[in-house]
PDB file of C-alpha atoms in Angstrom:
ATOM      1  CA  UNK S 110      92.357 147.211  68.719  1.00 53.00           C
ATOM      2  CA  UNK S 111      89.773 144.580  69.631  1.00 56.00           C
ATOM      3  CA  UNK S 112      85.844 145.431  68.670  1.00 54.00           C
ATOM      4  CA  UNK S 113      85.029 144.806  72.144  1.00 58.00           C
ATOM      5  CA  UNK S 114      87.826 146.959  73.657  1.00 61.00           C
ATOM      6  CA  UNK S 115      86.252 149.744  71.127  1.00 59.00           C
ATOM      7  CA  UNK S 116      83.032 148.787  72.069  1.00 68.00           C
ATOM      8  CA  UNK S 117      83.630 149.477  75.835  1.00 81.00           C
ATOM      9  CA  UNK S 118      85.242 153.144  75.190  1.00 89.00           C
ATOM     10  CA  UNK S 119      82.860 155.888  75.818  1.00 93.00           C
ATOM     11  CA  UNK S 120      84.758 159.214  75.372  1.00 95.00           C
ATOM     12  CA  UNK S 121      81.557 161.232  76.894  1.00 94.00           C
ATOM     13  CA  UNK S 122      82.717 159.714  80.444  1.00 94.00           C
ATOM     14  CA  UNK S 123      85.445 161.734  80.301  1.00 97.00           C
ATOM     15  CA  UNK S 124      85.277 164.933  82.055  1.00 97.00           C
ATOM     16  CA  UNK S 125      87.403 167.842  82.467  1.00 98.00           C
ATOM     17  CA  UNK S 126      87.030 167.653  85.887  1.00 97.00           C
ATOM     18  CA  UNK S 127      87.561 164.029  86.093  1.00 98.00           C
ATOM     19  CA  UNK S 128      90.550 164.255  83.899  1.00 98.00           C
ATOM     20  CA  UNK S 129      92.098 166.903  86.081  1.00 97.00           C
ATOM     21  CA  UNK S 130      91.883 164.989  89.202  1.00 97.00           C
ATOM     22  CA  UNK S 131      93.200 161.699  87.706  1.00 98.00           C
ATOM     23  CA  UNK S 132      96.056 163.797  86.440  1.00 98.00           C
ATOM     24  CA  UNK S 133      96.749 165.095  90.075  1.00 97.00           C
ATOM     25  CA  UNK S 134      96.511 161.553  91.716  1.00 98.00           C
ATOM     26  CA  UNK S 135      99.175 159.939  88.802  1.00 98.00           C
ATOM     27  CA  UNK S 136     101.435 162.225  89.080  1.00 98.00           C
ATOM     28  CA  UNK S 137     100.769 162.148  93.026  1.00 97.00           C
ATOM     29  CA  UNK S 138     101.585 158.505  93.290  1.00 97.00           C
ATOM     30  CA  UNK S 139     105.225 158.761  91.164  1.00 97.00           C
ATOM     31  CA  UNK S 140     105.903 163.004  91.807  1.00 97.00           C
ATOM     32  CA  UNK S 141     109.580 162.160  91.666  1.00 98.00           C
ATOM     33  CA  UNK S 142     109.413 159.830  88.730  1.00 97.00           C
ATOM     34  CA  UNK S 143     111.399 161.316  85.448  1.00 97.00           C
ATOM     35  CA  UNK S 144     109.716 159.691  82.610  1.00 96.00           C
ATOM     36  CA  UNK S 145     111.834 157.334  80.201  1.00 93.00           C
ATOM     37  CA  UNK S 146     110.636 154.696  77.550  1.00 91.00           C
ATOM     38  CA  UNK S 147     112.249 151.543  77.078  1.00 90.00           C
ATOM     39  CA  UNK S 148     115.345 151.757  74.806  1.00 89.00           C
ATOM     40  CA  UNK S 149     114.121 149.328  72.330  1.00 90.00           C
ATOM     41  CA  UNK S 150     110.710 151.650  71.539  1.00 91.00           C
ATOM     42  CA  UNK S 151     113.125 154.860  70.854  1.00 86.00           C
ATOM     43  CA  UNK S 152     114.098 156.168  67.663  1.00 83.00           C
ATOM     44  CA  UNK S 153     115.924 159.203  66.211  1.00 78.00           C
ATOM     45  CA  UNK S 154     111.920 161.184  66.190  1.00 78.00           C
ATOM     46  CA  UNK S 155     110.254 159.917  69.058  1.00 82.00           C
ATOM     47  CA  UNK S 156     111.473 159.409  72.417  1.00 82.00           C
ATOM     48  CA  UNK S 157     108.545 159.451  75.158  1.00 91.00           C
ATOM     49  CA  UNK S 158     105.401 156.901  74.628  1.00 95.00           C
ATOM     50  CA  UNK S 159     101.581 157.029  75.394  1.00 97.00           C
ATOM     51  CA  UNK S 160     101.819 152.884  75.155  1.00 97.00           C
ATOM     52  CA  UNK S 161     104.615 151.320  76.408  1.00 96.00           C
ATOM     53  CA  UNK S 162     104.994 148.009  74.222  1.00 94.00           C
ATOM     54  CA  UNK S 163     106.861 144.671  74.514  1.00 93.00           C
ATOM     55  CA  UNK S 164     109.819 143.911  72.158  1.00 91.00           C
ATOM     56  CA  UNK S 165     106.985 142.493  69.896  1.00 92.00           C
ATOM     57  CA  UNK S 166     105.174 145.715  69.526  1.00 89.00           C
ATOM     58  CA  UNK S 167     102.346 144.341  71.385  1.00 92.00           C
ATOM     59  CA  UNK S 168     100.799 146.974  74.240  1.00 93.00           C
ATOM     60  CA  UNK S 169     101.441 145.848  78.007  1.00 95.00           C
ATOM     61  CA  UNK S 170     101.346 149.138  79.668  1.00 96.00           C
ATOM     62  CA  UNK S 171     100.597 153.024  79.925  1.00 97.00           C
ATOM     63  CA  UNK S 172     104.325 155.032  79.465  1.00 96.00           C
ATOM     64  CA  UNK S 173     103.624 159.151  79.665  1.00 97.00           C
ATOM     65  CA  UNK S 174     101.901 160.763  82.370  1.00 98.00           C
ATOM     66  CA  UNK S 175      99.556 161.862  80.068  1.00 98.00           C
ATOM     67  CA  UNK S 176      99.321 158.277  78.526  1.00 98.00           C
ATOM     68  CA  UNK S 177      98.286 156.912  81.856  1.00 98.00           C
ATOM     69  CA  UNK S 178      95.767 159.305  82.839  1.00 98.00           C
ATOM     70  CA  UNK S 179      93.683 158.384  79.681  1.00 98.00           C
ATOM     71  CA  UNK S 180      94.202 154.988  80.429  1.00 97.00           C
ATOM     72  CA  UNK S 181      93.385 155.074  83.728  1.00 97.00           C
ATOM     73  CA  UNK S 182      89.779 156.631  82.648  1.00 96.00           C
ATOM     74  CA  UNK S 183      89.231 154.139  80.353  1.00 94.00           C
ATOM     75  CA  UNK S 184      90.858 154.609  76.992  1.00 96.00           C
ATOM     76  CA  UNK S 185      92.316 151.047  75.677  1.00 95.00           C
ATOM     77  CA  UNK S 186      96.068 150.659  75.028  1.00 95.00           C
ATOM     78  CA  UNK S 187      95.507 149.644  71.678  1.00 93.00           C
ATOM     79  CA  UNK S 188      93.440 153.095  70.929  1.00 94.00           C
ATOM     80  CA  UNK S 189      96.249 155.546  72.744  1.00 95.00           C
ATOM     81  CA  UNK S 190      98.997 153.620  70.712  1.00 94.00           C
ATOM     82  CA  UNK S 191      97.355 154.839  67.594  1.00 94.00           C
ATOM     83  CA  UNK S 192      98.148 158.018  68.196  1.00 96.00           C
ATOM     84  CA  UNK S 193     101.738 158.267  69.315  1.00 94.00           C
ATOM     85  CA  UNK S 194     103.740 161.617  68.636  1.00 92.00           C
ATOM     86  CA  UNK S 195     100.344 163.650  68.711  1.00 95.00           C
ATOM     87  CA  UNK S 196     100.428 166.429  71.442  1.00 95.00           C
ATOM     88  CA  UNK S 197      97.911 165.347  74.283  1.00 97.00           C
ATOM     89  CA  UNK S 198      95.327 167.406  73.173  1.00 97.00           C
ATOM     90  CA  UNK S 199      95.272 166.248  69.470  1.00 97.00           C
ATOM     91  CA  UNK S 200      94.843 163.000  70.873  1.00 97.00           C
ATOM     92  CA  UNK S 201      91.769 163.599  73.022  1.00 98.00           C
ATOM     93  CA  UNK S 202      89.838 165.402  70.427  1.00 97.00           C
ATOM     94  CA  UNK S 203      91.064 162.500  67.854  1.00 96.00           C
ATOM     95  CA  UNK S 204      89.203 160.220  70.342  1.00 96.00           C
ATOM     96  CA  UNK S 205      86.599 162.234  70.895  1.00 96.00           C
ATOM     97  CA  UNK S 206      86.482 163.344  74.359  1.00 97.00           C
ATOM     98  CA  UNK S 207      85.411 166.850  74.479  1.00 96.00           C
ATOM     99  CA  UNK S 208      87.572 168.739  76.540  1.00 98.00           C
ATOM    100  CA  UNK S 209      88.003 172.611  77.950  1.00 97.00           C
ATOM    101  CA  UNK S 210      90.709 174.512  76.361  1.00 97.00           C
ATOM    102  CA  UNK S 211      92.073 174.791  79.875  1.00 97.00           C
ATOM    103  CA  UNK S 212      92.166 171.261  80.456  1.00 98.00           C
ATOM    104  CA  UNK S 213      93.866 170.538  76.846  1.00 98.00           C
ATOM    105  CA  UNK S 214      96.532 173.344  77.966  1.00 97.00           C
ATOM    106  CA  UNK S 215      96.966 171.335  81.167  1.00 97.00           C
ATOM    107  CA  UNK S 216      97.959 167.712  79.527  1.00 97.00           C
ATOM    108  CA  UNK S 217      99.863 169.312  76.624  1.00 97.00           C
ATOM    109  CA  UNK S 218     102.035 171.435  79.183  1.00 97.00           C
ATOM    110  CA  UNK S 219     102.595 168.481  81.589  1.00 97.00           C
ATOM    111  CA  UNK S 220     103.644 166.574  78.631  1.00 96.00           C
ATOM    112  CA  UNK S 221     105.612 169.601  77.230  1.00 96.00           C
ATOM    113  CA  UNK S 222     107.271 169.369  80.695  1.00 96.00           C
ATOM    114  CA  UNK S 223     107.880 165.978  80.640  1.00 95.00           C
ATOM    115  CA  UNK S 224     109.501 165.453  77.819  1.00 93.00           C
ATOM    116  CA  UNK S 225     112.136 168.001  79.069  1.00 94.00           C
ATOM    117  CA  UNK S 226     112.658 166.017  81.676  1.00 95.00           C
ATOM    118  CA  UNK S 227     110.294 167.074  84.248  1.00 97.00           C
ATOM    119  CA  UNK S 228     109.675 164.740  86.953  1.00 97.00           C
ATOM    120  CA  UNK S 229     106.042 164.275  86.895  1.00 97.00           C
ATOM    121  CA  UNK S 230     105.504 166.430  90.159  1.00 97.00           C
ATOM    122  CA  UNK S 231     107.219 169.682  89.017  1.00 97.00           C
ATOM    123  CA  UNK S 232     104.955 168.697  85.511  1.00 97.00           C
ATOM    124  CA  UNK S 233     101.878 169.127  87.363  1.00 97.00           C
ATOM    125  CA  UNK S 234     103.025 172.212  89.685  1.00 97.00           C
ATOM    126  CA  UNK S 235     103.998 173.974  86.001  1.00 96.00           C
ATOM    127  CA  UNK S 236     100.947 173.119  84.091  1.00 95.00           C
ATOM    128  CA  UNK S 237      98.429 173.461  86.689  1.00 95.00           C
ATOM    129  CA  UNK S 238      99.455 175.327  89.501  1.00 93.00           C
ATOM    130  CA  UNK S 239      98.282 172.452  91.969  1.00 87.00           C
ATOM    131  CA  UNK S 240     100.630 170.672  94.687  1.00 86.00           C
ATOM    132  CA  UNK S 241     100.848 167.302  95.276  1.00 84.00           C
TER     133      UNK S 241
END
């Protein structure tokens, strides 16, 4: 991670609220998509990805539902793929942002979900109750 990428994250933007509705419009815009990394990033322990990397290990996009929901509100690649095979709401209190116990029940069960196999519509329905 870059000092300016660092520089620019400030984990007090993120609110519950906001996090919630960012949640609601990713998983809006792929609800039938069934999460899968790229083959090359796999190994025997992990199988789903907060960063989705290039065969160099360099960061070029968001992978999980929950990966691109902190992404989207402003948390660098580099940071999230610091923290891969932490449950969702390790990694927001790892980065600081201060969330509700609700809302750290909501990412960790729509990434529970998920990595079952969930598409990332049903993941939402389960977790929060809310329809696409």
């Amino acid at each position: 991670m870059t000092i300016a990428e660092a520089a620019k994250f400030n984990p007090s933007t993120i609110t519950d609220e906001g996090v919630l509705a960012t949640l609601k419009a990713v998983a809006g815009e792929r609800p039938n998509y069934v999460y899968e990394a790229p083959e090359y990033q796999k190994d025997e322990e992990t199988q789903c990805f907060y960063v989705h990397t290039d065969e160099t290990g360099e960061p070029v996009s968001a992978g999980c539902l929950v990966g691109a929901v902190l992404h989207r509100m402003g948390v660098p690649l580099s940071m999230l793929a610091l923290h891969e095979t932490k449950h969702a709401s390790a990694v927001t209190r790892s980065l600081g942002i201060g969330l509700n116990r609700n809302t750290e029940i909501a990412l960790n069960g729509v990434q529970d979900d998920q990595d079952s196999g969930a598409t990332w519509g049903e993941a939402l329905i389960r977790a929060t109750g809310e329809t696409i």
